[in-house]
Coordinates of C-alpha atoms in Angstrom, one line a residue:
M1 CA 9.9 -29.6 -34.7
G2 CA 11.0 -26.1 -33.6
T3 CA 14.3 -24.6 -32.6
P4 CA 15.1 -22.5 -29.5
Q5 CA 14.2 -18.8 -29.9
H6 CA 13.6 -15.8 -27.7
P7 CA 10.4 -16.4 -25.7
V8 CA 7.2 -15.0 -27.3
T9 CA 4.3 -14.1 -25.0
L10 CA 1.1 -15.8 -26.3
L11 CA -1.1 -14.5 -23.4
E12 CA -0.8 -11.9 -20.7
S13 CA -3.6 -11.3 -18.3
F14 CA -3.9 -9.4 -15.0
S15 CA -6.3 -10.5 -12.3
P16 CA -9.4 -8.3 -11.9
Y17 CA -7.9 -7.0 -8.6
G18 CA -4.5 -6.1 -10.2
S19 CA -2.6 -8.3 -7.7
R20 CA -1.4 -11.1 -10.0
K21 CA -0.4 -11.4 -13.6
V22 CA -0.2 -14.6 -15.7
T23 CA 1.8 -15.0 -18.9
V24 CA 2.0 -17.9 -21.3
E25 CA 5.3 -18.0 -23.1
Y26 CA 6.6 -20.1 -26.1
D27 CA 10.2 -20.4 -27.1
G28 CA 10.0 -22.7 -30.1
L29 CA 10.5 -25.8 -28.0
V30 CA 8.3 -25.4 -24.9
T31 CA 5.2 -23.5 -23.9
A32 CA 4.9 -22.6 -20.2
A33 CA 2.7 -20.4 -17.9
Y34 CA 4.0 -18.2 -15.2
L35 CA 2.1 -16.5 -12.3
H36 CA 3.6 -13.3 -11.1
D37 CA 3.1 -10.9 -8.2
D38 CA 4.4 -7.4 -8.2
T39 CA 8.1 -8.4 -8.1
A40 CA 8.6 -12.0 -9.4
A41 CA 7.2 -15.2 -10.7
I42 CA 5.7 -17.1 -7.8
S43 CA 4.6 -20.2 -9.6
A44 CA 4.7 -21.8 -13.0
T45 CA 3.7 -24.8 -15.0
W46 CA 4.9 -26.5 -18.1
I47 CA 2.2 -26.7 -20.7
A48 CA 3.6 -28.4 -23.8
N49 CA 6.6 -29.7 -25.7
H50 CA 6.9 -28.8 -29.4
R51 CA 9.5 -31.3 -30.4
P52 CA 10.1 -35.0 -29.5
A53 CA 10.5 -35.4 -25.7
P54 CA 13.9 -36.4 -24.2
Q55 CA 14.2 -39.4 -21.9
A56 CA 15.3 -37.2 -19.0
T57 CA 15.2 -33.5 -17.9
D58 CA 17.5 -31.2 -19.9
Q59 CA 19.5 -29.7 -17.0
A60 CA 21.2 -27.1 -19.3
R61 CA 17.8 -25.5 -20.1
L62 CA 17.0 -25.4 -16.4
D63 CA 20.4 -23.8 -15.6
A64 CA 19.7 -21.2 -18.3
G65 CA 16.4 -20.3 -16.6
R66 CA 14.3 -21.8 -19.4
A67 CA 11.3 -24.1 -19.1
P68 CA 12.5 -27.7 -19.6
L69 CA 11.2 -30.2 -22.2
M70 CA 9.0 -32.6 -20.3
P71 CA 10.5 -36.2 -20.3
A72 CA 8.8 -38.6 -22.6
A73 CA 7.3 -40.7 -19.8
R74 CA 5.5 -37.7 -18.3
T75 CA 3.7 -36.2 -21.3
K76 CA 0.7 -37.4 -23.3
Y77 CA 2.4 -36.2 -26.5
P78 CA 6.0 -37.6 -26.4
G79 CA 6.3 -36.7 -30.1
G80 CA 5.5 -33.0 -29.3
R81 CA 2.4 -31.0 -30.3
P82 CA 2.0 -28.1 -32.7
P83 CA 2.5 -24.6 -31.3
L84 CA -0.5 -23.1 -29.5
Q85 CA -2.3 -20.3 -31.2
A86 CA -2.5 -17.1 -29.1
D87 CA -6.1 -16.3 -30.3
T88 CA -7.4 -19.6 -28.8
L89 CA -6.1 -18.8 -25.3
E90 CA -7.8 -17.0 -22.5
A91 CA -7.4 -16.6 -18.8
L92 CA -10.1 -17.5 -16.3
W93 CA -9.3 -16.0 -12.9
F94 CA -10.5 -17.5 -9.6
E95 CA -13.1 -15.4 -7.7
E96 CA -10.4 -14.7 -5.1
G97 CA -8.0 -13.4 -7.8
D98 CA -5.0 -15.5 -6.5
G99 CA -5.3 -18.4 -9.1
V100 CA -6.0 -18.7 -12.8
A101 CA -6.9 -21.3 -15.4
I102 CA -5.6 -21.1 -19.0
L103 CA -8.3 -22.1 -21.4
E104 CA -7.7 -23.2 -25.0
S105 CA -10.8 -22.8 -27.1
G106 CA -12.7 -22.8 -23.8
R107 CA -11.2 -26.0 -22.4
P108 CA -8.9 -26.1 -19.4
L109 CA -5.3 -26.4 -20.6
A110 CA -3.5 -25.4 -17.4
V111 CA -4.3 -24.2 -13.9
I112 CA -2.1 -22.3 -11.5
A113 CA -4.0 -22.3 -8.3
G114 CA -3.7 -20.0 -5.3
W115 CA -1.8 -22.7 -3.4
S116 CA 0.7 -23.4 -6.3
D117 CA 4.1 -22.2 -5.1
M118 CA 7.4 -23.1 -6.8
D119 CA 9.4 -22.5 -3.5
R120 CA 7.3 -25.3 -1.9
G121 CA 7.6 -27.7 -4.8
M122 CA 4.0 -27.2 -5.9
P123 CA 3.8 -26.3 -9.6
G124 CA 0.6 -25.7 -11.5
Y125 CA -1.4 -28.3 -13.3
S126 CA -1.3 -29.1 -17.0
S127 CA -3.6 -31.2 -19.2
D128 CA -0.6 -32.7 -21.0
V129 CA 1.2 -33.9 -17.9
I130 CA 1.1 -37.5 -16.7
G131 CA 1.5 -37.8 -12.9
Q132 CA 3.4 -35.3 -10.8
T133 CA 6.7 -33.7 -11.9
P134 CA 8.7 -30.7 -10.6
F135 CA 7.4 -28.7 -13.6
G136 CA 3.7 -29.5 -13.6
W137 CA 1.1 -31.9 -12.2
S138 CA -1.5 -33.7 -14.0
L139 CA -4.6 -31.6 -14.6
D140 CA -6.7 -34.7 -15.3
D141 CA -5.9 -36.1 -11.9
A142 CA -7.0 -32.8 -10.2
M143 CA -10.1 -32.0 -12.3
E144 CA -12.5 -33.7 -9.8
G145 CA -11.7 -30.8 -7.4
L146 CA -10.9 -28.1 -9.9
A147 CA -13.8 -28.5 -12.4
P148 CA -16.4 -27.2 -9.9
R149 CA -14.0 -24.4 -9.0
L150 CA -13.6 -23.3 -12.6
E151 CA -17.4 -23.5 -13.2
R152 CA -18.0 -21.3 -10.1
S153 CA -15.4 -18.8 -11.4
R154 CA -17.1 -18.6 -14.8
A155 CA -20.5 -18.1 -13.1
Y156 CA -19.0 -15.5 -10.7
W157 CA -17.5 -13.3 -13.4
R158 CA -20.7 -13.6 -15.5
W159 CA -22.5 -12.3 -12.4
R160 CA -19.9 -9.5 -11.9
Q161 CA -20.3 -8.4 -15.5
S162 CA -24.1 -8.5 -15.5
A163 CA -26.1 -5.3 -15.7
N164 CA -27.8 -5.7 -12.3
G165 CA -25.6 -8.0 -10.3
W166 CA -23.8 -5.4 -8.2
S167 CA -26.9 -3.3 -7.5
Q168 CA -28.9 -6.3 -6.5
F169 CA -26.2 -7.4 -4.0
Q170 CA -25.9 -3.8 -2.7
Q171 CA -29.6 -3.5 -2.1
A172 CA -29.8 -7.0 -0.4
L173 CA -27.0 -6.1 2.0
L174 CA -28.4 -2.6 2.8
G175 CA -31.8 -4.3 3.3
H176 CA -30.2 -6.7 5.8
L177 CA -28.7 -3.9 7.8
Q178 CA -31.8 -1.7 7.9
P179 CA -33.7 -3.6 10.7
R180 CA -30.5 -4.2 12.6
L181 CA -28.9 -0.7 12.5
G182 CA -31.7 1.6 11.4
P183 CA -32.0 3.8 8.4
G184 CA -28.9 4.8 6.4
G185 CA -27.2 8.2 6.3
H186 CA -24.3 8.9 4.0
Y187 CA -22.9 6.3 1.6
W188 CA -19.3 6.5 0.3
D189 CA -17.5 4.7 -2.5
A190 CA -14.4 2.9 -1.0
S191 CA -12.9 1.4 -4.2
A192 CA -12.7 4.3 -6.7
G193 CA -14.7 2.2 -9.2
K194 CA -12.1 -0.6 -9.3
Q195 CA -12.5 -4.2 -8.4
P196 CA -13.5 -5.3 -5.8
L197 CA -16.3 -2.7 -5.7
T198 CA -17.0 -1.7 -2.1
G199 CA -18.9 1.1 -0.4
V200 CA -19.4 2.3 3.2
T201 CA -22.9 2.9 4.7
E202 CA -23.4 5.1 7.6
R203 CA -26.1 4.3 10.2
P204 CA -26.3 7.4 12.4
N205 CA -26.9 7.4 16.1
S206 CA -30.5 7.5 17.3
A207 CA -32.6 7.5 20.4
R208 CA -32.0 3.8 20.9
R209 CA -28.3 3.9 20.1
Q210 CA -25.8 6.5 21.2
Y211 CA -23.2 5.8 18.5
T212 CA -22.9 5.6 14.7
V213 CA -22.1 2.4 12.9
L214 CA -20.2 2.4 9.6
S215 CA -20.2 -0.8 7.6
T216 CA -18.6 -1.9 4.4
V217 CA -20.9 -3.0 1.6
G218 CA -19.3 -5.3 -1.0
M219 CA -16.3 -7.1 0.7
S220 CA -18.4 -10.2 1.0
A221 CA -19.3 -10.2 -2.7
Q222 CA -16.1 -12.1 -3.4
R223 CA -14.2 -14.7 -1.3
M224 CA -10.9 -13.6 0.2
P225 CA -7.7 -15.2 -1.0
V226 CA -5.6 -17.5 1.1
V227 CA -8.4 -18.6 3.5
E228 CA -8.6 -22.1 2.0
Q229 CA -4.8 -22.6 2.4
V230 CA -4.9 -22.1 6.2
L231 CA -8.3 -23.4 7.2
D232 CA -9.7 -26.9 6.6
D233 CA -13.2 -25.5 6.3
P234 CA -13.0 -21.9 4.9
S235 CA -16.7 -21.5 4.3
G236 CA -17.5 -19.6 7.5
Y237 CA -14.5 -17.3 7.1
A238 CA -14.2 -16.6 3.4
R239 CA -16.7 -13.7 3.2
I240 CA -16.6 -10.7 5.5
E241 CA -17.7 -7.2 5.9
L242 CA -16.0 -4.7 8.3
A243 CA -17.8 -2.4 10.7
V244 CA -16.8 0.3 13.2
A245 CA -18.9 1.8 16.0
T246 CA -18.0 5.4 16.7
T247 CA -18.9 8.8 18.2
L248 CA -16.2 10.5 16.1
P249 CA -17.2 12.4 12.9
S250 CA -18.3 9.8 10.3
A251 CA -16.5 11.3 7.4
Q252 CA -13.2 11.1 9.3
V253 CA -13.8 7.5 10.4
A254 CA -14.9 6.3 7.0
R255 CA -11.4 7.0 5.7
V256 CA -10.2 3.8 7.4
F257 CA -12.2 1.8 4.9
L258 CA -10.3 3.4 1.9
W259 CA -7.3 1.4 3.4
L260 CA -9.0 -1.8 4.6
A261 CA -12.0 -2.5 2.3
T262 CA -10.0 -3.7 -0.7
Y263 CA -6.8 -4.8 1.2
P264 CA -7.3 -8.6 1.2
W265 CA -7.5 -8.7 -2.6
H266 CA -4.8 -6.2 -3.4
A267 CA -2.4 -7.7 -0.9
V268 CA -3.5 -11.3 -1.5
T269 CA -4.3 -12.1 2.2
W270 CA -7.3 -12.5 4.4
F271 CA -8.9 -10.9 7.5
G272 CA -10.2 -13.1 10.3
P273 CA -11.3 -12.8 13.9
G274 CA -8.3 -11.6 16.0
H275 CA -6.2 -10.4 13.1
S276 CA -4.4 -7.1 13.5
V277 CA -3.2 -4.8 10.7
R278 CA -0.7 -2.0 11.0
W279 CA -1.5 1.4 9.4
Y280 CA 0.7 1.9 6.4
H281 CA 1.4 5.6 6.8
E282 CA 2.5 8.1 9.5
P283 CA 0.7 7.5 12.8
A284 CA -0.5 11.1 12.8
T285 CA -2.6 10.3 9.6
F286 CA -4.4 7.3 11.1
P287 CA -8.1 8.0 10.7
L288 CA -9.0 6.5 14.2
G289 CA -6.2 8.2 16.1
G290 CA -8.7 10.5 17.8
G291 CA -10.3 7.6 19.4
V292 CA -7.2 6.0 21.0
P293 CA -4.1 8.3 21.4
G294 CA -1.1 6.6 19.9
A295 CA -3.2 4.2 17.8
E296 CA -1.6 3.1 14.6
A297 CA -3.2 -0.3 13.9
V298 CA -6.5 -2.1 14.1
L299 CA -7.7 -5.3 15.8
L300 CA -10.6 -7.1 14.0
L301 CA -13.1 -8.9 16.3
D302 CA -16.3 -10.8 15.4
S303 CA -17.4 -10.6 19.1
P304 CA -16.3 -7.3 20.5
G305 CA -18.7 -7.6 23.5
S306 CA -15.9 -8.7 25.8
L307 CA -14.8 -5.1 25.8
D308 CA -16.6 -2.3 27.6
G309 CA -19.7 -0.8 26.1
P310 CA -23.3 -1.7 25.4
E311 CA -24.2 -5.0 23.8
P312 CA -23.0 -5.0 20.1
P313 CA -25.7 -5.3 17.4
D314 CA -26.0 -8.8 15.9
L315 CA -25.3 -8.4 12.2
S316 CA -25.3 -12.1 11.4
G317 CA -27.8 -13.8 9.1
F318 CA -26.6 -12.6 5.7
A319 CA -25.1 -15.0 3.1
F320 CA -23.8 -14.8 -0.4
G321 CA -22.6 -17.5 -2.8
G322 CA -23.7 -20.2 -0.3
D323 CA -21.4 -18.8 2.4
P324 CA -22.4 -17.0 5.6
V325 CA -21.0 -13.5 5.9
R326 CA -19.1 -12.6 9.1
W327 CA -18.9 -9.0 10.3
L328 CA -15.5 -8.0 11.9
W329 CA -15.5 -5.0 14.1
I330 CA -12.6 -2.5 13.9
I331 CA -10.9 -1.7 17.2
P332 CA -8.0 0.8 17.1
I333 CA -4.8 -0.3 18.9
S334 CA -1.2 0.8 19.4
E335 CA 1.8 -0.8 17.8
R336 CA 2.7 -2.2 21.3
D337 CA -0.8 -3.8 21.4
R338 CA -0.3 -5.3 18.0
Q339 CA 3.0 -6.8 19.0
L340 CA 1.4 -8.4 22.0
A341 CA -1.3 -9.9 19.8
K342 CA 1.4 -11.1 17.4
D343 CA 3.5 -12.7 20.2
R344 CA 0.9 -14.1 22.5
G345 CA -2.3 -14.2 20.5
S346 CA -5.3 -11.9 20.1
S347 CA -7.0 -13.3 23.2
A348 CA -4.1 -12.0 25.4
L349 CA -4.6 -8.5 23.8
V350 CA -8.4 -8.6 24.3
S351 CA -7.8 -9.5 28.0
R352 CA -5.5 -6.5 28.4
L353 CA -7.9 -4.1 26.7
A354 CA -10.7 -5.4 28.9
T355 CA -8.6 -4.8 32.0
Q356 CA -8.0 -1.3 30.8
H357 CA -11.8 -0.9 30.3
R358 CA -11.3 -0.2 26.7
S359 CA -14.7 0.2 24.9
W360 CA -15.4 -1.4 21.5
I361 CA -16.9 1.9 20.5
V362 CA -14.3 4.3 19.0
G363 CA -14.6 7.7 20.5
P364 CA -12.7 10.5 22.3

């Protein structure tokens, strides 16, 4: 049943954020799925044999860089199964954009999750696999945990593609900020119309507040990647918005969000309290450089009140998708500061900044 041939791509799909690509390939003997980042395949899973299974792994195919035939004891179909039809296959991406399910006629055929990693011996999951093998793990055994995840992903993208979903979210978040920060001023698009959609709302200074607050609108509409891989309970950290308090010109400061607002999904990472991020370009172009001479990075704090300045506004109380949303305040720092945080932890840096009487409000 089938002879080796040059691999044919049955399915190719990019994540909605453009950070990952999945391909399903068939070479006459085997079908397999591969998850790629910008440069290479980062994980894979065997999907099906299309001829009778061998008793042991074919090392020659592995050495040639081809997906192996699954040994007979590890596949539900030791006699092989007919080739898959491309028009029955579709990709269902996780909300975070770092993992994907391959569906055949709407049913899960394979899943490559965000935590799947070939270098760590963690392949994806396949419905035809029995047990755990180096080339794929049993999808049946994992469905108790994955089935709700896939259903949430379906529901999430239905919401994303609905006519009013984004505008309803936007209005809910702006309504949350109104009593806490006062009426809005300018509003900027921070995502150029691409996913994830994000904007920036300006809350100008007033008689009761001598500084302007800029906040993202939309980062919390999707969970960040990676969080669940590093935290036992990611629910309190998976959704964030960023904010900055400033006395600098708003249009200048807002440019920092063009860099940061979509960063977690495009770079497949996450932002948490105490994280620091280095400006990607020349220090002279750093939008917050006028606030702190020599600054070329940012520190993100959920409780910036340990630095100088008035009591920060409390923006908590907003939730989406069953998760609380955490606001992280942007503090410009130098590269030397960032290295201190990297080497000794963010608390050491916060202590140093407090000793220097650094304010959490960005200004000249």
